[in-house]
Tab-separated table of C-alpha atoms and ligand atoms in Angstrom:
chain	number	residue	atom	x	y	z
T	1	MET	CA	194.925	-16.447	2.124
T	2	PHE	CA	195.976	-13.466	4.263
T	3	CYS	CA	195.435	-10.116	2.526
T	4	MET	CA	197.203	-6.937	3.620
T	5	PRO	CA	194.695	-4.120	4.163
T	6	ARG	CA	194.981	-1.534	1.421
T	7	LEU	CA	196.421	1.913	2.093
T	8	ARG	CA	193.921	4.734	1.805
T	9	ALA	CA	193.973	7.630	-0.680
T	10	PHE	CA	191.939	10.795	-0.143
T	11	SER	CA	191.538	13.807	-2.413
T	12	GLY	CA	189.013	16.476	-3.328
T	13	ILE	CA	188.293	19.171	-5.889
T	14	GLN	CA	186.324	22.361	-5.319
T	15	PRO	CA	183.077	22.926	-7.237
T	16	THR	CA	184.129	26.446	-8.182
T	17	ALA	CA	183.358	26.298	-11.914
T	18	ASP	CA	180.883	24.727	-14.327
T	19	SER	CA	183.650	22.521	-15.665
T	20	LEU	CA	186.960	21.146	-14.418
T	21	HIS	CA	189.970	21.992	-16.571
T	22	LEU	CA	192.835	20.043	-18.073
T	23	GLY	CA	195.099	20.949	-15.112
T	24	ASN	CA	192.629	19.396	-12.648
T	25	TYR	CA	192.367	16.335	-14.878
T	26	LEU	CA	196.066	15.712	-15.551
T	27	GLY	CA	197.331	16.958	-12.169
T	28	ALA	CA	194.808	15.164	-9.979
T	29	LEU	CA	191.785	13.367	-11.412
T	30	ARG	CA	193.661	10.978	-13.685
T	31	GLN	CA	195.791	9.851	-10.745
T	32	TRP	CA	192.622	9.251	-8.739
T	33	ILE	CA	191.385	6.842	-11.373
T	34	ASP	CA	194.695	4.961	-11.560
T	35	LEU	CA	194.923	4.573	-7.777
T	36	GLN	CA	191.587	2.782	-7.555
T	37	SER	CA	193.118	-0.585	-8.425
T	38	SER	CA	195.599	-0.506	-5.556
T	39	TYR	CA	194.243	1.846	-2.857
T	40	ASP	CA	191.110	2.206	-0.811
T	41	CYS	CA	190.027	5.538	-2.357
T	42	VAL	CA	187.886	8.320	-0.899
T	43	TYR	CA	187.105	11.261	-3.214
T	44	SER	CA	185.102	14.354	-2.446
T	45	VAL	CA	183.466	17.359	-4.044
T	46	VAL	CA	184.739	19.826	-1.455
T	47	ASP	CA	181.912	22.350	-1.389
T	48	LEU	CA	182.845	23.841	2.020
T	49	HIS	CA	186.093	24.992	0.427
T	50	ALA	CA	184.128	26.645	-2.372
T	51	LEU	CA	182.396	28.849	0.211
T	52	THR	CA	185.703	30.626	0.819
T	53	VAL	CA	185.164	32.493	-2.445
T	54	THR	CA	181.444	33.247	-1.735
T	55	PRO	CA	179.725	31.681	-4.723
T	56	ASP	CA	176.111	32.257	-5.635
T	57	PRO	CA	174.036	29.481	-3.888
T	58	GLU	CA	172.340	28.393	-7.129
T	59	ALA	CA	175.680	28.155	-8.927
T	60	LEU	CA	177.144	26.174	-6.034
T	61	ARG	CA	174.286	23.641	-6.117
T	62	ARG	CA	174.701	23.188	-9.871
T	63	ARG	CA	178.483	22.928	-9.696
T	64	VAL	CA	178.464	20.295	-6.961
T	65	ARG	CA	176.488	18.011	-9.276
T	66	VAL	CA	178.437	18.789	-12.434
T	67	THR	CA	181.742	18.245	-10.592
T	68	ALA	CA	180.596	14.885	-9.201
T	69	ALA	CA	179.393	13.889	-12.680
T	70	GLN	CA	182.818	14.721	-14.151
T	71	PHE	CA	184.584	12.597	-11.510
T	72	LEU	CA	182.394	9.669	-12.528
T	73	ALA	CA	182.705	10.395	-16.246
T	74	ALA	CA	186.496	10.457	-15.954
T	75	GLY	CA	186.470	7.016	-14.336
T	76	VAL	CA	185.828	7.230	-10.591
T	77	ASP	CA	183.987	3.966	-9.905
T	78	PRO	CA	181.426	4.399	-7.105
T	79	ASP	CA	181.421	0.657	-6.406
T	80	GLN	CA	185.150	0.700	-5.803
T	81	SER	CA	185.707	4.162	-4.314
T	82	VAL	CA	183.805	6.391	-1.903
T	83	LEU	CA	182.483	9.473	-3.725
T	84	PHE	CA	180.709	12.085	-1.616
T	85	VAL	CA	179.975	15.768	-1.048
T	86	GLN	CA	182.068	17.231	1.781
T	87	SER	CA	179.335	19.250	3.522
T	88	GLN	CA	177.275	16.065	4.011
T	89	VAL	CA	179.852	14.716	6.441
T	90	PRO	CA	179.867	16.983	9.527
T	91	GLN	CA	183.166	15.606	10.870
T	92	HIS	CA	185.081	17.774	8.365
T	93	SER	CA	183.934	20.943	10.140
T	94	GLN	CA	184.227	19.405	13.602
T	95	LEU	CA	187.786	18.225	13.062
T	96	THR	CA	188.710	21.598	11.547
T	97	TRP	CA	187.918	23.235	14.877
T	98	LEU	CA	190.162	20.830	16.778
T	99	LEU	CA	192.965	21.403	14.263
T	100	ASN	CA	192.449	25.180	14.423
T	101	CYS	CA	193.282	24.900	18.106
T	102	VAL	CA	196.675	23.303	17.415
T	103	THR	CA	197.634	25.401	14.363
T	104	GLY	CA	199.869	28.416	14.892
T	105	PHE	CA	198.580	31.677	13.471
T	106	GLY	CA	202.077	32.252	12.072
T	107	GLU	CA	202.263	28.903	10.316
T	108	ALA	CA	198.827	29.396	8.745
T	109	SER	CA	199.914	32.878	7.634
T	110	ARG	CA	202.768	31.393	5.611
T	111	MET	CA	200.476	29.575	3.144
T	112	THR	CA	201.345	30.960	-0.282
T	113	GLN	CA	197.976	30.044	-1.881
T	114	PHE	CA	196.235	32.205	0.712
T	115	LYS	CA	198.578	35.081	-0.040
T	116	ASP	CA	198.029	34.697	-3.805
T	117	LYS	CA	194.246	34.396	-3.560
T	118	ALA	CA	194.024	37.226	-1.018
T	119	ALA	CA	196.066	39.458	-3.333
T	120	LYS	CA	193.657	38.685	-6.212
T	121	ILE	CA	190.522	39.257	-4.119
T	122	GLY	CA	191.738	42.388	-2.335
T	123	GLU	CA	191.730	43.112	1.415
T	124	GLN	CA	188.006	43.908	1.663
T	125	GLY	CA	186.896	40.526	0.283
T	126	VAL	CA	189.227	38.212	2.198
T	127	THR	CA	187.462	36.054	4.792
T	128	VAL	CA	188.604	34.077	7.807
T	129	GLY	CA	187.326	31.050	5.874
T	130	LEU	CA	189.849	31.631	3.082
T	131	PHE	CA	192.614	31.950	5.686
T	132	ASP	CA	191.490	28.700	7.323
T	133	TYR	CA	191.220	26.752	4.046
T	134	PRO	CA	194.454	24.752	4.596
T	135	VAL	CA	193.282	23.653	8.061
T	136	LEU	CA	189.959	22.466	6.620
T	137	MET	CA	191.987	20.608	4.000
T	138	ALA	CA	194.079	18.971	6.737
T	139	ALA	CA	190.826	17.917	8.441
T	140	ASP	CA	189.544	16.439	5.137
T	141	ILE	CA	192.643	14.279	4.900
T	142	LEU	CA	193.074	13.316	8.565
T	143	ALA	CA	189.363	12.431	8.958
T	144	TYR	CA	189.938	9.405	6.688
T	145	ASP	CA	193.336	8.312	8.080
T	146	ALA	CA	194.588	8.872	4.518
T	147	HIS	CA	198.059	7.560	3.725
T	148	VAL	CA	198.360	9.344	0.375
T	149	VAL	CA	196.853	12.449	-1.200
T	150	PRO	CA	196.999	12.638	-5.013
T	151	VAL	CA	197.208	16.335	-5.987
T	152	GLY	CA	198.961	18.825	-8.251
T	153	GLU	CA	202.060	20.767	-7.244
T	154	ASP	CA	200.113	23.804	-6.002
T	155	GLN	CA	198.844	21.726	-3.061
T	156	ARG	CA	202.254	20.573	-1.814
T	157	GLN	CA	202.491	23.197	0.939
T	158	HIS	CA	198.992	22.358	2.185
T	159	ILE	CA	199.859	18.654	2.419
T	160	GLU	CA	202.995	19.624	4.348
T	161	LEU	CA	200.780	21.455	6.841
T	162	SER	CA	198.560	18.356	7.150
T	163	ARG	CA	201.667	16.288	7.912
T	164	THR	CA	202.854	18.807	10.493
T	165	LEU	CA	199.468	18.806	12.225
T	166	ALA	CA	199.233	14.991	12.224
T	167	ASN	CA	202.740	14.734	13.712
T	168	ARG	CA	201.812	17.359	16.297
T	169	LEU	CA	198.717	15.415	17.365
T	170	ASN	CA	200.789	12.251	17.682
T	171	ALA	CA	203.456	14.027	19.751
T	172	ARG	CA	200.871	15.647	22.011
T	173	PHE	CA	198.331	12.855	22.459
T	174	GLY	CA	200.302	9.726	21.638
T	175	GLU	CA	201.208	7.740	18.514
T	176	GLY	CA	198.197	6.545	16.540
T	177	THR	CA	196.172	9.704	17.112
T	178	ALA	CA	196.460	10.681	13.440
T	179	GLN	CA	197.738	9.050	10.254
T	180	VAL	CA	200.550	11.156	8.713
T	181	PRO	CA	199.680	11.595	5.003
T	182	GLU	CA	201.987	11.891	2.027
T	183	ALA	CA	201.463	13.921	-1.138
T	184	LEU	CA	201.359	11.944	-4.393
T	185	ILE	CA	202.427	14.335	-7.120
T	186	ILE	CA	203.253	13.179	-10.645
T	187	LYS	CA	206.223	15.214	-11.833
T	188	GLU	CA	205.304	15.432	-15.524
T	189	THR	CA	201.791	16.769	-14.932
T	190	ALA	CA	202.275	18.439	-11.534
T	191	ARG	CA	201.626	21.863	-13.034
T	192	ILE	CA	199.770	22.445	-16.287
T	193	PHE	CA	200.098	26.069	-17.372
T	194	ASP	CA	197.677	28.658	-18.688
T	195	LEU	CA	197.653	28.692	-22.515
T	196	ARG	CA	197.856	32.494	-22.651
T	197	GLU	CA	200.237	32.997	-19.741
T	198	PRO	CA	202.542	29.986	-19.786
T	199	ASN	CA	204.200	30.980	-16.519
T	200	ALA	CA	200.920	30.896	-14.544
T	201	LYS	CA	199.124	27.672	-13.625
T	202	MET	CA	195.944	26.829	-15.509
T	203	SER	CA	193.238	27.800	-13.051
T	204	LYS	CA	189.442	27.805	-12.921
T	205	THR	CA	189.582	31.503	-12.208
T	206	GLY	CA	191.966	32.308	-15.075
T	207	HIS	CA	191.017	33.971	-18.382
T	208	PRO	CA	188.800	31.543	-20.388
T	209	ALA	CA	191.147	31.661	-23.395
T	210	GLY	CA	193.940	30.221	-21.264
T	211	ILE	CA	191.922	27.231	-20.046
T	212	ILE	CA	190.798	23.972	-21.629
T	213	GLU	CA	187.708	22.795	-19.843
T	214	LEU	CA	186.784	19.109	-19.776
T	215	LEU	CA	183.329	20.036	-21.053
T	216	ASP	CA	184.491	22.352	-23.858
T	217	ASP	CA	183.218	21.470	-27.337
T	218	PRO	CA	185.759	20.406	-30.004
T	219	LYS	CA	185.637	23.787	-31.764
T	220	THR	CA	186.528	25.694	-28.593
T	221	ILE	CA	189.325	23.272	-27.699
T	222	THR	CA	190.828	23.566	-31.179
T	223	LYS	CA	190.603	27.358	-31.162
T	224	ARG	CA	192.258	27.643	-27.745
T	225	ILE	CA	195.126	25.321	-28.574
T	226	LYS	CA	195.739	26.962	-31.931
T	227	SER	CA	195.947	30.377	-30.281
T	228	ALA	CA	198.093	29.220	-27.344
T	229	VAL	CA	200.990	31.584	-26.692
T	230	THR	CA	204.376	30.205	-27.815
T	231	ASP	CA	207.722	31.912	-28.474
T	232	SER	CA	208.862	33.532	-31.687
T	233	GLY	CA	211.194	30.632	-32.574
T	234	THR	CA	210.408	27.863	-35.040
T	235	GLU	CA	212.252	24.760	-33.812
T	236	VAL	CA	210.259	22.300	-31.715
T	237	ALA	CA	212.469	21.669	-28.658
T	238	TRP	CA	211.951	20.870	-24.971
T	239	ASP	CA	213.032	23.990	-23.079
T	240	PRO	CA	210.637	24.944	-20.256
T	241	VAL	CA	212.671	28.091	-19.440
T	242	ALA	CA	213.147	29.581	-22.907
T	243	LYS	CA	210.001	28.053	-24.475
T	244	PRO	CA	207.475	27.670	-21.608
T	245	GLY	CA	204.390	27.790	-23.846
T	246	LEU	CA	205.711	25.090	-26.175
T	247	ALA	CA	206.875	22.982	-23.207
T	248	ASN	CA	203.357	23.142	-21.756
T	249	LEU	CA	201.866	21.917	-25.051
T	250	LEU	CA	204.419	19.106	-25.244
T	251	ALA	CA	203.693	18.092	-21.630
T	252	ILE	CA	199.952	17.917	-22.350
T	253	TYR	CA	200.566	16.000	-25.598
T	254	SER	CA	202.852	13.530	-23.852
T	255	ALA	CA	200.488	13.028	-20.887
T	256	LEU	CA	197.499	12.308	-23.116
T	257	THR	CA	199.232	9.994	-25.587
T	258	GLY	CA	201.808	8.317	-23.336
T	259	GLN	CA	204.543	9.242	-25.836
T	260	PRO	CA	207.736	10.546	-24.178
T	261	VAL	CA	208.406	14.258	-24.765
T	262	GLN	CA	211.679	13.415	-26.529
T	263	THR	CA	209.848	11.227	-29.062
T	264	LEU	CA	207.449	14.082	-29.792
T	265	VAL	CA	210.316	16.531	-30.211
T	266	GLU	CA	211.908	14.200	-32.768
T	267	GLN	CA	208.582	13.649	-34.521
T	268	TYR	CA	208.163	17.420	-35.055
T	269	GLN	CA	211.689	18.172	-36.253
T	270	GLY	CA	211.509	20.356	-39.355
T	271	LYS	CA	207.813	21.058	-38.766
T	272	LEU	CA	206.187	24.273	-37.583
T	273	TYR	CA	204.562	24.893	-34.206
T	274	GLY	CA	201.270	25.056	-36.090
T	275	HIS	CA	201.554	21.363	-37.064
T	276	LEU	CA	202.057	20.356	-33.458
T	277	LYS	CA	199.152	22.520	-32.315
T	278	ALA	CA	196.796	21.049	-34.932
T	279	ASP	CA	197.702	17.470	-33.930
T	280	LEU	CA	197.491	18.264	-30.217
T	281	ALA	CA	194.036	19.792	-30.685
T	282	GLU	CA	192.857	16.469	-32.135
T	283	VAL	CA	194.466	14.506	-29.299
T	284	VAL	CA	192.748	16.676	-26.651
T	285	VAL	CA	189.374	16.609	-28.428
T	286	GLU	CA	189.433	12.791	-28.596
T	287	ALA	CA	190.631	12.409	-24.990
T	288	LEU	CA	187.873	14.657	-23.630
T	289	ARG	CA	185.037	13.548	-25.929
T	290	PRO	CA	183.984	10.509	-23.816
T	291	ILE	CA	184.192	12.516	-20.576
T	292	ARG	CA	181.942	15.218	-22.007
T	293	ARG	CA	179.444	12.653	-23.290
T	294	ARG	CA	179.313	10.628	-20.046
T	295	THR	CA	178.965	13.801	-17.959
T	296	ALA	CA	175.940	14.824	-20.024
T	297	ASP	CA	174.411	11.338	-19.597
T	298	LEU	CA	174.900	11.436	-15.829
T	299	LEU	CA	173.371	14.909	-15.539
T	300	ASP	CA	170.383	13.648	-17.551
T	301	ASP	CA	169.733	11.031	-14.872
T	302	PRO	CA	169.545	13.005	-11.596
T	303	SER	CA	168.193	10.117	-9.525
T	304	GLU	CA	171.196	7.919	-10.351
T	305	LEU	CA	173.611	10.708	-9.387
T	306	ASP	CA	171.659	11.226	-6.145
T	307	ARG	CA	171.838	7.508	-5.401
T	308	ILE	CA	175.618	7.426	-5.911
T	309	LEU	CA	176.218	10.504	-3.742
T	310	ASP	CA	173.906	9.197	-1.051
T	311	GLN	CA	175.697	5.868	-0.910
T	312	GLY	CA	179.041	7.737	-0.785
T	313	LYS	CA	177.836	9.975	2.046
T	314	ASP	CA	176.943	6.953	4.198
T	315	LYS	CA	180.278	5.259	3.590
T	316	ALA	CA	182.233	8.493	4.208
T	317	ARG	CA	180.357	9.165	7.454
T	318	GLY	CA	181.071	5.624	8.581
T	319	ILE	CA	184.826	6.230	8.303
T	320	ALA	CA	184.980	9.863	9.449
T	321	GLN	CA	182.836	9.355	12.571
T	322	GLY	CA	185.217	6.714	13.889
T	323	VAL	CA	188.361	8.727	13.186
T	324	TYR	CA	186.903	11.953	14.569
T	325	GLY	CA	185.750	10.147	17.726
T	326	ARG	CA	189.257	8.780	18.305
T	327	ILE	CA	190.926	12.174	17.866
T	328	ALA	CA	188.303	14.147	19.831
T	329	GLU	CA	188.548	11.772	22.783
T	330	ARG	CA	192.290	12.291	22.936
T	331	PHE	CA	191.664	16.035	23.114
T	332	GLY	CA	189.547	15.282	26.211
T	333	LEU	CA	186.140	15.772	24.620
T	334	ALA	CA	183.250	13.510	25.547
T	335	VAL	CA	182.188	12.199	22.143
T	336	GLN	CA	178.527	11.334	21.663
T	337	GLU	CA	177.625	8.412	19.431
T	338	ALA	CA	175.801	9.751	16.354
H	401	AQP	N1	197.199	23.817	-13.408
H	401	AQP	C1	197.183	22.701	-12.700
H	401	AQP	N2	198.074	21.720	-12.977
H	401	AQP	C2	198.083	20.558	-12.272
H	401	AQP	N3	197.223	20.310	-11.255
H	401	AQP	C3	196.329	21.268	-10.955
H	401	AQP	N4	195.342	21.350	-10.040
H	401	AQP	C4	194.710	22.538	-10.132
H	401	AQP	N5	195.261	23.263	-11.125
H	401	AQP	C5	196.265	22.504	-11.646
H	401	AQP	C6	195.035	20.275	-9.102
H	401	AQP	O1	193.640	19.998	-9.265
H	401	AQP	C7	193.058	19.771	-7.990
H	401	AQP	C8	191.947	20.808	-7.895
H	401	AQP	O2	191.929	21.456	-6.792
H	401	AQP	P1	190.882	22.562	-6.394
H	401	AQP	O3	189.816	22.833	-7.371
H	401	AQP	O4	190.363	22.142	-5.091
H	401	AQP	O5	191.743	23.843	-6.188
H	401	AQP	P2	192.786	24.644	-7.018
H	401	AQP	O6	194.112	23.990	-6.947
H	401	AQP	O7	192.747	26.013	-6.471
H	401	AQP	O8	192.270	24.518	-8.487
H	401	AQP	P3	191.975	25.563	-9.591
H	401	AQP	O9	191.222	24.840	-10.623
H	401	AQP	O10	193.199	26.225	-10.060
H	401	AQP	O11	191.011	26.603	-8.914
H	401	AQP	P4	191.198	28.112	-8.503
H	401	AQP	O12	190.933	28.911	-9.706
H	401	AQP	O13	190.157	28.280	-7.455
H	401	AQP	O14	192.609	28.292	-8.000
H	401	AQP	C9	194.197	19.875	-6.967
H	401	AQP	O15	194.735	18.603	-6.712
H	401	AQP	C10	195.198	20.732	-7.667
H	401	AQP	O16	196.530	20.511	-7.230
């Protein structure tokens, strides 16, 4: 029987914290898991990106492993998908340089995440690396000829840049130079908000009280959900503009249970916000319990984690070397076989 080759999905998450958070999980990671049955999936702990915020080397080493362990614990299957650490595949940096040379300074300057992060860090701390982050991300994606990129809403502009650069390569060097990727963003969970500031996205660098980490213990999860900021009203209703905090809790509840938001709203008619928060805390605790347990098991067995990442590195290099060679040759570079 003739089988159509599968389309390829690529995505990555930065090892910039000791735990991923619920936004990373619902916005990206859960999609990664679901795509494994129908796509050829390549997932990466993108440690080169983490260097843009100058982490302590020891913390970076630890976080690379704990991030990879969480991918696996959440359901990334290393026999089905390629799981690797970005810095172990040199083509990411090599392709970034080629893409740097076709990216306008003006178009890179328009990236809103750079502006936001630069504003937080302050002028003195901003590096060229942080500015170049979206080009490195384009290289990550193009190096695997990825057709789709499962991410949260905050990455939409970066995927647009990747598309622009792929189209530019094809226009300049001929069709087939680069695969033009598409963002895969799930509307309902595209942006999970901070529990204390429901108009800001939940972020690894946010205030701890506003974040639910995948590795948080049940007591912490319960405390954070119970003290989540809501409005002064009493009626449970879906109104992201007037009741952004409540809408965020309903979105999380719905995403983790599969119950439509409207069903939840009806279920909590005549009840107080506190009832919903108490039930949601239980839902989140039970959803994250197996991930926390499996992550701990994986970290207790360092040789198995090493084996998985080593196998992933070889497979990732196998793909990226070929794609990089094709693109570099079209630029006119004499590519050496590795
Ligand atoms: N709040 C969120 N809601 C939905 N999706 C989200 N993602 C991040 N936050 C939310 C998605 O998770 C993936 C993680 O990407 P990343 O770690 O490489 O970078 P990030 O987007 O900058 O993530 P953080 O956790 O918010 O880190 P900092 O604090 O560094 O900004 C991406 O697919 C992202 O869309």
